[in-house]
C-alpha atoms as a PDB file:
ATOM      1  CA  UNK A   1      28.704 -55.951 -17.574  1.00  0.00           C
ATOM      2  CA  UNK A   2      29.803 -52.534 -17.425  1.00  0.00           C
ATOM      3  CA  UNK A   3      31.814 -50.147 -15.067  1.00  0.00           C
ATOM      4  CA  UNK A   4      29.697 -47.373 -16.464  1.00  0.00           C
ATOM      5  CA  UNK A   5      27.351 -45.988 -13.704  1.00  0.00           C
ATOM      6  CA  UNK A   6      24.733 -43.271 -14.028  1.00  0.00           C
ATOM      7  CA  UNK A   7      25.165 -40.066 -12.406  1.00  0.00           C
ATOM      8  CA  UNK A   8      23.514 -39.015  -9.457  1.00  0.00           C
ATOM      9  CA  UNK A   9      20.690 -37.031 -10.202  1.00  0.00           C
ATOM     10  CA  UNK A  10      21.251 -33.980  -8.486  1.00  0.00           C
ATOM     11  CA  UNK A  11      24.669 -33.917 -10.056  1.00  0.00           C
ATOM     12  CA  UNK A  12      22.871 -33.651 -12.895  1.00  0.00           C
ATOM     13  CA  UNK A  13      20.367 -31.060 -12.317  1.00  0.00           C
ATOM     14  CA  UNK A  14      23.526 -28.534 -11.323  1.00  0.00           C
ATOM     15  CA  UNK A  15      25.384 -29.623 -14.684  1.00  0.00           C
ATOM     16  CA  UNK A  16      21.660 -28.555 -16.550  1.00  0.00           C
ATOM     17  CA  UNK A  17      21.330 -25.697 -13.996  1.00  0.00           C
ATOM     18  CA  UNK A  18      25.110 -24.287 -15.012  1.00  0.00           C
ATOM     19  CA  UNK A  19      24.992 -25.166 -18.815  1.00  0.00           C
ATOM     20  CA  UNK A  20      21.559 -23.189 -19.114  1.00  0.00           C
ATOM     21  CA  UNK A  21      23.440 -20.367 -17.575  1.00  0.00           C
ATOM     22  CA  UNK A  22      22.682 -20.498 -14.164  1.00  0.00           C
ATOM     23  CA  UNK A  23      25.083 -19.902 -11.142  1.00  0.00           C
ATOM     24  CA  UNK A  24      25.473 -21.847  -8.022  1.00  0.00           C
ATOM     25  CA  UNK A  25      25.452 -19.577  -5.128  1.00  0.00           C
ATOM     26  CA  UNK A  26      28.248 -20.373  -2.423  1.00  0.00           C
ATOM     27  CA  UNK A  27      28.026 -21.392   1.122  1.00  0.00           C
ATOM     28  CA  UNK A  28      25.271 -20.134   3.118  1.00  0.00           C
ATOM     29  CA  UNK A  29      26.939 -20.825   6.240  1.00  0.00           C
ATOM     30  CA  UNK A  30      30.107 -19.576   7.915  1.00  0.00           C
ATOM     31  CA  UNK A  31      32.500 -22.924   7.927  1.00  0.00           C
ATOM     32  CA  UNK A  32      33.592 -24.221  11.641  1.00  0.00           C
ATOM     33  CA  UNK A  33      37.053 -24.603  12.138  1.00  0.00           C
ATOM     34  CA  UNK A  34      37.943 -25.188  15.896  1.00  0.00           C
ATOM     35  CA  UNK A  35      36.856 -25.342  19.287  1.00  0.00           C
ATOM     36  CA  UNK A  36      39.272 -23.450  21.824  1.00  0.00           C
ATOM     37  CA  UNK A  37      39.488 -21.382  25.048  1.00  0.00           C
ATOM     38  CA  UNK A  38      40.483 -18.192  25.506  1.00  0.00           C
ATOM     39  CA  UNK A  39      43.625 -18.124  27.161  1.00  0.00           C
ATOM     40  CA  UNK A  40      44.836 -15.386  29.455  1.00  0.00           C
ATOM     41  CA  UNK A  41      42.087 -14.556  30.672  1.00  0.00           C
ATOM     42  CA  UNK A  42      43.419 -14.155  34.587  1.00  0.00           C
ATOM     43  CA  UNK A  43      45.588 -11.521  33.331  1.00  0.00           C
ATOM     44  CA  UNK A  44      42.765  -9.366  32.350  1.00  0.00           C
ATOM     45  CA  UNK A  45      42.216  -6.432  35.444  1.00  0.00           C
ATOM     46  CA  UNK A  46      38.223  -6.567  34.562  1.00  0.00           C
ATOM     47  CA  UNK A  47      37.409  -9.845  33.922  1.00  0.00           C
ATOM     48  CA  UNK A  48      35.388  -9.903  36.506  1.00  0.00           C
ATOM     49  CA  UNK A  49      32.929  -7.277  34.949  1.00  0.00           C
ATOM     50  CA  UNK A  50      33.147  -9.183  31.399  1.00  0.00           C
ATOM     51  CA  UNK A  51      32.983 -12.095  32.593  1.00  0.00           C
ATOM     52  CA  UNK A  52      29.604 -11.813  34.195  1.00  0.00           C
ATOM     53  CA  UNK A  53      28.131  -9.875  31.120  1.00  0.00           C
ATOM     54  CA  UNK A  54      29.282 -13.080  28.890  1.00  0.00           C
ATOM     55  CA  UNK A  55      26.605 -15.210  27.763  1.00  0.00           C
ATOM     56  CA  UNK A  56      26.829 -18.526  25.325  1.00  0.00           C
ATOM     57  CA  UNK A  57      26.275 -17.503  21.647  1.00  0.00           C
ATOM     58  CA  UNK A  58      27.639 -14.351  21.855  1.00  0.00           C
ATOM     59  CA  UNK A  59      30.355 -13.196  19.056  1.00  0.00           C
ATOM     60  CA  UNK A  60      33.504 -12.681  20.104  1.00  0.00           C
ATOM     61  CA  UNK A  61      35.951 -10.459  17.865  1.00  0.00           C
ATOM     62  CA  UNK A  62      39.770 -12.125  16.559  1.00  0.00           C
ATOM     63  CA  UNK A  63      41.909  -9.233  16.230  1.00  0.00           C
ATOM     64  CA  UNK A  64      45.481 -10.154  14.413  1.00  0.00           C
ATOM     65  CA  UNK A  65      48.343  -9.072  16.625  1.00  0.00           C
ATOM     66  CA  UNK A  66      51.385  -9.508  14.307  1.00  0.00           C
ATOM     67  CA  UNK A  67      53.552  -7.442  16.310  1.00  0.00           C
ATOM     68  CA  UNK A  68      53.303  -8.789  19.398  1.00  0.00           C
ATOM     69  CA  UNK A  69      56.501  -9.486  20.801  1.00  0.00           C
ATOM     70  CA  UNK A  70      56.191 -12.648  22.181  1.00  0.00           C
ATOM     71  CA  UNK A  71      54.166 -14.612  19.437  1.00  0.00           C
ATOM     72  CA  UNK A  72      54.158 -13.215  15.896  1.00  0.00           C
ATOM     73  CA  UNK A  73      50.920 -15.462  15.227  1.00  0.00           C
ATOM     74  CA  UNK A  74      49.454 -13.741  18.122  1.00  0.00           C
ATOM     75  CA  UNK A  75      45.446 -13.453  17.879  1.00  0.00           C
ATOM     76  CA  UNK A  76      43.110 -11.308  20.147  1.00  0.00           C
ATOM     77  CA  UNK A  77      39.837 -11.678  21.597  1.00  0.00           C
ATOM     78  CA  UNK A  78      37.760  -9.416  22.038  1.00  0.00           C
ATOM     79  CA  UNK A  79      34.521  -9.556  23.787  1.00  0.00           C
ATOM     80  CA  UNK A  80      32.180  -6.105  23.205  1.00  0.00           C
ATOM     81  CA  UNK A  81      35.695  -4.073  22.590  1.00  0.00           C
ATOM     82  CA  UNK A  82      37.127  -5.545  25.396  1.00  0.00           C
ATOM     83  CA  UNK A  83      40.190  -7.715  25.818  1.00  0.00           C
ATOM     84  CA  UNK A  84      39.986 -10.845  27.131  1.00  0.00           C
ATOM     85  CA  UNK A  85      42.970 -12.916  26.594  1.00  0.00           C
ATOM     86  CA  UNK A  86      44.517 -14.799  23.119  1.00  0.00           C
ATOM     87  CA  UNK A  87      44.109 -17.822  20.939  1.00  0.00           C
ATOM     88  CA  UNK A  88      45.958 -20.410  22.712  1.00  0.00           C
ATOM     89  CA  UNK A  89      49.641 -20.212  20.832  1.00  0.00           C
ATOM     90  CA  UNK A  90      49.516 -23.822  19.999  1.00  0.00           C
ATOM     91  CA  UNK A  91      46.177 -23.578  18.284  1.00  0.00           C
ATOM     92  CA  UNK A  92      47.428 -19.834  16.122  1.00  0.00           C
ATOM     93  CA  UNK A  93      49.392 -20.520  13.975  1.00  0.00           C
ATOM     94  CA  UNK A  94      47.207 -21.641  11.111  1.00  0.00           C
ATOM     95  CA  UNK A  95      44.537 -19.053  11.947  1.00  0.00           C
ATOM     96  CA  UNK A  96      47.113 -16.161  11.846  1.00  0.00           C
ATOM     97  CA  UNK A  97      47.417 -17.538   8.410  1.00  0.00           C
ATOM     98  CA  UNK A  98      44.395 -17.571   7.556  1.00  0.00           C
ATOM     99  CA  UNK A  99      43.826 -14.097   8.560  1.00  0.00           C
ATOM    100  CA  UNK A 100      47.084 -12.732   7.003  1.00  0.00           C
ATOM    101  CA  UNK A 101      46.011 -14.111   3.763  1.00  0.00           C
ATOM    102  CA  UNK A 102      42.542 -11.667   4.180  1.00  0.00           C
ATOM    103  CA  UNK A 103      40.269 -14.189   5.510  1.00  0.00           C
ATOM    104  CA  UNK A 104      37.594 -13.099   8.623  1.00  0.00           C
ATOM    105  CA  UNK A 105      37.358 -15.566  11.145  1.00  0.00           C
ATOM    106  CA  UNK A 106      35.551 -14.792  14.522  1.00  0.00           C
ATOM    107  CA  UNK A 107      34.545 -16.589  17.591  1.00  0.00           C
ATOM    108  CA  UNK A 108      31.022 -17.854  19.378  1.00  0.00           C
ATOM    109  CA  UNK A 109      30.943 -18.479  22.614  1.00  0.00           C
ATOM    110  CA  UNK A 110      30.542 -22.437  23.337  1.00  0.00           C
ATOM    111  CA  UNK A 111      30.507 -22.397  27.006  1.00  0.00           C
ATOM    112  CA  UNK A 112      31.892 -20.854  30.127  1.00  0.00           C
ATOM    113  CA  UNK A 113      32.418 -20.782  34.157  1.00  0.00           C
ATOM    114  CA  UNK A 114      34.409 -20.966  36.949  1.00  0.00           C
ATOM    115  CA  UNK A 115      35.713 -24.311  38.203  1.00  0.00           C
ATOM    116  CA  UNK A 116      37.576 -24.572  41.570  1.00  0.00           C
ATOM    117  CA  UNK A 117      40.939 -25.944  40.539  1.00  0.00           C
ATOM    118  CA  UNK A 118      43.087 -25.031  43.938  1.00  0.00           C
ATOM    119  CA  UNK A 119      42.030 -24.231  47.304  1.00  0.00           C
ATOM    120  CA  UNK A 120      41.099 -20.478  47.378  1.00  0.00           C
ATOM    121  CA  UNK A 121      41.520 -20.203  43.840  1.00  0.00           C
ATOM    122  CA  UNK A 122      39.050 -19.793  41.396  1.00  0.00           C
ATOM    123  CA  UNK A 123      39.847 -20.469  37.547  1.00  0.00           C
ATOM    124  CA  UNK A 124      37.672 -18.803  34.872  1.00  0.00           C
ATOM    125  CA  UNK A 125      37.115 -20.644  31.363  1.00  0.00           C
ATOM    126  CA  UNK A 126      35.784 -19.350  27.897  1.00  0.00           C
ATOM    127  CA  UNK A 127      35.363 -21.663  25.369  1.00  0.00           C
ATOM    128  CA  UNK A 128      34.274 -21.165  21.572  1.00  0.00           C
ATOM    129  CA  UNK A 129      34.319 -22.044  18.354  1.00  0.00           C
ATOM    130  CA  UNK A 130      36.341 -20.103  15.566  1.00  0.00           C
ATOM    131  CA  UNK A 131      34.288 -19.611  12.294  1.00  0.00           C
ATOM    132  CA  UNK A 132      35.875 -18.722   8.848  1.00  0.00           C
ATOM    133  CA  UNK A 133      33.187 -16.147   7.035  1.00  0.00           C
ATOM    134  CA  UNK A 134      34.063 -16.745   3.473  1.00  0.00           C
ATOM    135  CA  UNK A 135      31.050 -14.940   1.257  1.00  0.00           C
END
């Protein structure tokens, strides 16, 4: 008996596809990477204007803050030009990477709200997902 098995047929079609001069287009898609929140987002004076404008599937924009002077991996978001907090610092440090090294990553909205956490006090939540756009 033999160890020898055949390859998979659409392996095969590429390898005919390539070798007849053909080219294999790259992904389609934008590749996930993470699901955060945005954090800061109390210390933003209009949040309350943003915040109700905010709907799921909207883009959000990562800005790289390199100079910020109390996280060098320090990444913005931006919602419509507007600031509205960071990448949480813990969750940065390989996206600041990423984006020093020229790749675009940006955000979708996932979800958000308002969830009573303390009497009188109301705590505001964004999350989304971080894409990498590598075509």
């Amino acid at each position: 008996m033999s160890n020898i098995q055949k390859p998979d047929p659409d392996i095969t079609t590429i390898i005919g596809h390539i070798q007849k001069g053909g080219k294999i287009k790259p992904f389609l898609k934008d590749i996930f990477l993470i699901k955060l929140n945005v954090a800061g987002l109390d210390y933003i004076d209009n949040i309350d204007e943003i915040f109700s404008e905010i709907r799921v599937g909207d883009r959000l924009e990562l800005i790289r803050e390199a100079s910020n002077e109390y996280d060098k991996h320090a990444i913005l978001v931006k919602y419509h030009g507007e600031k509205i907090g960071y990448v949480p610092r813990k969750d940065n440090y390989v996206l600041s990477k990423l984006m020093d090294g020229g790749k675009h990553i940006y955000g979708v909205v996932d979800s958000f709200g308002v969830d009573d956490v303390y009497e009188n006090y109301e705590f505001r939540f964004v999350n989304f997902k971080i894409f990498l756009n590598d075509h």
